[in-house]
PDB file of C-alpha atoms in Angstrom:
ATOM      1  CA  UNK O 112      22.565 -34.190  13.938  1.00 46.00           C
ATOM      2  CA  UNK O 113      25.930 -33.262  15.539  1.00 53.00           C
ATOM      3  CA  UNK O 114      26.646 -30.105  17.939  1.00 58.00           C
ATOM      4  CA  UNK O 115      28.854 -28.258  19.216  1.00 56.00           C
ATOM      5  CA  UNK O 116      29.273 -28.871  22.681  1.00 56.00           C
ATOM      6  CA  UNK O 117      31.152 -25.958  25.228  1.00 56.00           C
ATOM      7  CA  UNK O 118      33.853 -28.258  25.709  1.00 58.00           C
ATOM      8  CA  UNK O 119      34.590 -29.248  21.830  1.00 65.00           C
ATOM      9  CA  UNK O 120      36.756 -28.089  19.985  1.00 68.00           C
ATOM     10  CA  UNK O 121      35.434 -27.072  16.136  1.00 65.00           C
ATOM     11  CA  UNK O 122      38.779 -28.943  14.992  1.00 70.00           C
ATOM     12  CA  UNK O 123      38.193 -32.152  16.238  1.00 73.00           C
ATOM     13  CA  UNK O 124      34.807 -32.491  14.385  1.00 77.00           C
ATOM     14  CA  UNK O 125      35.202 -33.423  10.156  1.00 82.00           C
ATOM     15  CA  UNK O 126      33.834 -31.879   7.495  1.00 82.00           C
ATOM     16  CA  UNK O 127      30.536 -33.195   7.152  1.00 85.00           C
ATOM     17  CA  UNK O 128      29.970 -32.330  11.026  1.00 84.00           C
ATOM     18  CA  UNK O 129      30.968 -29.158  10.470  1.00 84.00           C
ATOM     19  CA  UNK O 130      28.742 -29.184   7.306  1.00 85.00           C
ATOM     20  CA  UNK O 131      25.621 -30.536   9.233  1.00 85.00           C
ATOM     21  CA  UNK O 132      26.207 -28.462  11.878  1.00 85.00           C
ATOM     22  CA  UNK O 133      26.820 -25.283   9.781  1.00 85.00           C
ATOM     23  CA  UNK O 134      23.159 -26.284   8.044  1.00 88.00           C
ATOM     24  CA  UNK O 135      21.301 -26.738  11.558  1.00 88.00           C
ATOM     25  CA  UNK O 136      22.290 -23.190  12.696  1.00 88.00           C
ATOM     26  CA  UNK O 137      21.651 -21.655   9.302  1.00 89.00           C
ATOM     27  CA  UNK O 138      17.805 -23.287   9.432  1.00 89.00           C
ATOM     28  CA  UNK O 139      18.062 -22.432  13.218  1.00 89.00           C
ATOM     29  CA  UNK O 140      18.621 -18.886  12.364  1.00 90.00           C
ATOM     30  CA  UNK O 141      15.859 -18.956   9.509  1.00 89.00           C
ATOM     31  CA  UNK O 142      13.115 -20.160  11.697  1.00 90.00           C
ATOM     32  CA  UNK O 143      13.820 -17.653  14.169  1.00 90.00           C
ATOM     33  CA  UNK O 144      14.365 -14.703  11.782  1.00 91.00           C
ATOM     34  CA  UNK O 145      10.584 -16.139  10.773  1.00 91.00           C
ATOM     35  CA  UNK O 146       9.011 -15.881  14.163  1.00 89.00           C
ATOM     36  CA  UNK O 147      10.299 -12.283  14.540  1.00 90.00           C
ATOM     37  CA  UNK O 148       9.251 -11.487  11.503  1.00 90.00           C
ATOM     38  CA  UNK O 149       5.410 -12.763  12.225  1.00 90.00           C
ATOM     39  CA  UNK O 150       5.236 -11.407  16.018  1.00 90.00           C
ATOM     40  CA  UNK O 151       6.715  -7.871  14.018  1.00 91.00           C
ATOM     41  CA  UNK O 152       3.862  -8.111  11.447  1.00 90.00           C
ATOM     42  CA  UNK O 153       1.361  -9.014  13.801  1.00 91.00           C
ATOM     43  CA  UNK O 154       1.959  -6.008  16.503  1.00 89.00           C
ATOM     44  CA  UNK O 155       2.225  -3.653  13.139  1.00 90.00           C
ATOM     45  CA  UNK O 156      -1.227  -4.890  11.919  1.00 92.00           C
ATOM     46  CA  UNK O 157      -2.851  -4.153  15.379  1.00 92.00           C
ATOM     47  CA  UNK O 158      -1.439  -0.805  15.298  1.00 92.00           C
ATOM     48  CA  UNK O 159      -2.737  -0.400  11.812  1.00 93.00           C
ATOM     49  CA  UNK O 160      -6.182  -1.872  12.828  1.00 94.00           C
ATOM     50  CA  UNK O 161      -6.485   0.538  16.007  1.00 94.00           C
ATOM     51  CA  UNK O 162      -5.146   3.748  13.616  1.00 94.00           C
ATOM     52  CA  UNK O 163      -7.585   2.687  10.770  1.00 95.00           C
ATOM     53  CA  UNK O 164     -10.553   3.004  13.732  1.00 96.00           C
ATOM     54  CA  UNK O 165      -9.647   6.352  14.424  1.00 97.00           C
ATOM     55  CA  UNK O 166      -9.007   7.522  11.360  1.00 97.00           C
ATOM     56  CA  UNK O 167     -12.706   6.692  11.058  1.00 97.00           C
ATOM     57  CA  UNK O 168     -13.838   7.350  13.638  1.00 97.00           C
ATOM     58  CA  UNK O 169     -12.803  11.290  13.035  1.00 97.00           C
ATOM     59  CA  UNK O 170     -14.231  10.811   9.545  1.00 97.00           C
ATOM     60  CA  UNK O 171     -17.651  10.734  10.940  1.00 97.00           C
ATOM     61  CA  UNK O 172     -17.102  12.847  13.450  1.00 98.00           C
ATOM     62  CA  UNK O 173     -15.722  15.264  10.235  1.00 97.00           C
ATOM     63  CA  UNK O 174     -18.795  14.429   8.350  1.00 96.00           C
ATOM     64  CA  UNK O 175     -20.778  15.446  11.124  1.00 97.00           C
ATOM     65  CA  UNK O 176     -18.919  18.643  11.924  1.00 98.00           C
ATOM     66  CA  UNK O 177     -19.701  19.450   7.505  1.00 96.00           C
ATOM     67  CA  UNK O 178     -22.962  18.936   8.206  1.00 97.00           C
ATOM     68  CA  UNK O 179     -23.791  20.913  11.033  1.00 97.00           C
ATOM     69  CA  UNK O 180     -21.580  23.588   9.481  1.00 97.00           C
ATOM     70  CA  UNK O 181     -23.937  23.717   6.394  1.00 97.00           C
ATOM     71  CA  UNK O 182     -26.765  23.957   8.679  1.00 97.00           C
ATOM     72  CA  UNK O 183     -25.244  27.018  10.299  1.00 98.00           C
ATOM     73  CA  UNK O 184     -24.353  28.681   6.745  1.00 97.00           C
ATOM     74  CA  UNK O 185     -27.978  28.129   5.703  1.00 97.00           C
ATOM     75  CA  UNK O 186     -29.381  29.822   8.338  1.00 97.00           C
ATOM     76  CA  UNK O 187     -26.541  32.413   8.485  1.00 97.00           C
ATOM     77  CA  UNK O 188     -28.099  33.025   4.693  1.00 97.00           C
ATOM     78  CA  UNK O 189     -31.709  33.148   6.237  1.00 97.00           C
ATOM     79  CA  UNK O 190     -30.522  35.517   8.987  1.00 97.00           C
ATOM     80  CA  UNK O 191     -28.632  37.610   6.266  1.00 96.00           C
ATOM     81  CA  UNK O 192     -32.754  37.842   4.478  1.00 96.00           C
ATOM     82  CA  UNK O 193     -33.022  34.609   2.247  1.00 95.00           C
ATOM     83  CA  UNK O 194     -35.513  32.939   2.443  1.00 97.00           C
ATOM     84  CA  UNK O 195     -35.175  29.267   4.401  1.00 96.00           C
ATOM     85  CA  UNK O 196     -35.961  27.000   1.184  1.00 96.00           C
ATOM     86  CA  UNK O 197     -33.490  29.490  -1.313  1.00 97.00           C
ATOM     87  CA  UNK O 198     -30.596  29.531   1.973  1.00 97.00           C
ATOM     88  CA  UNK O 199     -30.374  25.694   1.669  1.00 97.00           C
ATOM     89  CA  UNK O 200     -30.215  25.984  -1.679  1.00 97.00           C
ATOM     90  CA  UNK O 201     -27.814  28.137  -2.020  1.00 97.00           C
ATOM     91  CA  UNK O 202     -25.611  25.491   0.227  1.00 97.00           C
ATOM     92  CA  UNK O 203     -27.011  22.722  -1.521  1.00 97.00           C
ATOM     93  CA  UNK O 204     -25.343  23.747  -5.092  1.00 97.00           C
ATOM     94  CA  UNK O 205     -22.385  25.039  -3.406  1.00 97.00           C
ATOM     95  CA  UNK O 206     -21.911  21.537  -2.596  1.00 97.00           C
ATOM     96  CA  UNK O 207     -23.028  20.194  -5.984  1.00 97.00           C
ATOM     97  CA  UNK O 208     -19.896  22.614  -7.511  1.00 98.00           C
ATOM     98  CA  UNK O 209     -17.256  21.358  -5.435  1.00 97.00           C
ATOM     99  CA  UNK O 210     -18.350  17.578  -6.189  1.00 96.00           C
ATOM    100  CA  UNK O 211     -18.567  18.380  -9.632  1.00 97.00           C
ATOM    101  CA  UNK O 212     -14.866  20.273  -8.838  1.00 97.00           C
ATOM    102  CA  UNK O 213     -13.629  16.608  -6.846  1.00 96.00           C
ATOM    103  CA  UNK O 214     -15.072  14.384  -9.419  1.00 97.00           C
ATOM    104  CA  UNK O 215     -13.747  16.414 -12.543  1.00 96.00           C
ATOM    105  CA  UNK O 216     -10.328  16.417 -10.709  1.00 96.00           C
ATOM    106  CA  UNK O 217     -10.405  12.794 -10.076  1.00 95.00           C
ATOM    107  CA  UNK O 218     -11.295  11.636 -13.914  1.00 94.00           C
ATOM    108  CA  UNK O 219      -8.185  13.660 -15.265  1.00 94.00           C
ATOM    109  CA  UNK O 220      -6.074  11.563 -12.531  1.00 93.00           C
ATOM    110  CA  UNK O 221      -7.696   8.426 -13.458  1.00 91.00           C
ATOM    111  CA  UNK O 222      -6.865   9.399 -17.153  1.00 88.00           C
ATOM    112  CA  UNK O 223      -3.395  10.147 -16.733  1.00 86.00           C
ATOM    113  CA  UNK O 224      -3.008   6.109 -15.592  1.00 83.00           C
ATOM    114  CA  UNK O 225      -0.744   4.175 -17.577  1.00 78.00           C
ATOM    115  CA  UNK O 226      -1.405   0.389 -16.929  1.00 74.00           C
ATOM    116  CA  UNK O 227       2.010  -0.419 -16.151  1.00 75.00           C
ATOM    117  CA  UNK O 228       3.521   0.196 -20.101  1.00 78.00           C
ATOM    118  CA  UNK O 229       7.123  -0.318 -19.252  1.00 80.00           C
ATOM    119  CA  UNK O 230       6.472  -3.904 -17.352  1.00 79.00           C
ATOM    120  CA  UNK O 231       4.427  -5.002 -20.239  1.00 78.00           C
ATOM    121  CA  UNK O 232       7.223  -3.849 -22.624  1.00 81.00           C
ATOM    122  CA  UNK O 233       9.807  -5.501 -20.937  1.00 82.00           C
ATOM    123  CA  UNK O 234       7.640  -8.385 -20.029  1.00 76.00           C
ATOM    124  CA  UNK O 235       7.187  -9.382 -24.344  1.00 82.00           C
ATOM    125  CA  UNK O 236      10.818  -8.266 -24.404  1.00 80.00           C
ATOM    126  CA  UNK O 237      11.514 -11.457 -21.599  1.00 76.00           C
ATOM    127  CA  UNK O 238       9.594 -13.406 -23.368  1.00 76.00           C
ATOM    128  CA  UNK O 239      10.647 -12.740 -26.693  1.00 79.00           C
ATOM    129  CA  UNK O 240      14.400 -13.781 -25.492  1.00 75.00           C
ATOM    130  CA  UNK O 241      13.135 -16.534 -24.399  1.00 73.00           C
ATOM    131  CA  UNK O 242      11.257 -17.701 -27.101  1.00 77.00           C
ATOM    132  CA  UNK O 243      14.976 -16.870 -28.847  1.00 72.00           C
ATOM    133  CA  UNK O 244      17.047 -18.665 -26.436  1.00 61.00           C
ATOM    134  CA  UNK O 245      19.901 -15.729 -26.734  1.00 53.00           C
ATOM    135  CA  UNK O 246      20.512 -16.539 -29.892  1.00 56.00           C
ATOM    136  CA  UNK O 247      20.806 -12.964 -31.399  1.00 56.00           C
ATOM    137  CA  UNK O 248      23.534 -10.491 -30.713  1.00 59.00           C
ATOM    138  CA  UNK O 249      21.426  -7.350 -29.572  1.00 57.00           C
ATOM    139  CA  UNK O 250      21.871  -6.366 -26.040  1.00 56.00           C
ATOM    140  CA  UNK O 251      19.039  -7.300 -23.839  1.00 53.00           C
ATOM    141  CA  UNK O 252      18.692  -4.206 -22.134  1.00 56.00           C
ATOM    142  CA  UNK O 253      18.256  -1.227 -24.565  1.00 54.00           C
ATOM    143  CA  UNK O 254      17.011   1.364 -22.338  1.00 49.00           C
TER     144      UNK O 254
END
């Protein structure tokens, strides 16, 4: 294909050149935007890798801390004149509230889902002007 050299001048080159050489730079440009693009993505998804190892690596670390915590509460209930078996009880359906709590709270989130209702609608609505080819005079968009 034709360039431009440092010594040409743009207006000795014709319009095709111009138009060939306007195209090379353009794909230039768009294979390079590309390769930024990946190297970007690829130094963002090691980041997100080495966050997503701490992150759990404090979860267990958390996990632990809940557990030794409950051991200390149990025997804070033994050393306040429970016995051992009714102190980790005690713990035990603390616990088995606040999952009952968590999972109760979770089901009325999960319930309040709508399955995308306005895609769908306007999805048929797409489709139904395309089935129609335009034909009818109702605006498309009636929201």
């Amino acid at each position: 294909m034709s360039e431009a050299l440092p010594g040409e001048s743009v207006e000795d080159k014709s319009l095709g050149e111009l138009v060939a050489l306007a195209s090379t730079n353009v794909s230039a440009l768009v294979r390079a935007e590309i390769d930024l693009a990946k190297l970007e993505l690829k130094a963002d998804a090691k980041k997100a890798a080495y966050g997503s190892v701490m992150f759990t690596i404090a979860a267990l670390i958390g996990g632990l801390i809940v557990i030794l915590l409950s051991i200390a509460l149990a025997y804070g209930l033994v050393a306040a004149g429970l016995y051992h078996w009714a102190a980790f009880l005690v713990v035990s359906a603390i616990y088995l509230v606040l999952a009952a709590g968590l999972i109760g709270f979770g089901y009325l989130r999960i319930r309040k889902i709508d399955g995308a209702k306005r895609t769908r609608r306007t999805l048929k609505d797409d489709f139904a002007a395309l089935r129609h080819r335009g034909d009818s005079d109702t605006p498309a968009l009636t929201d």
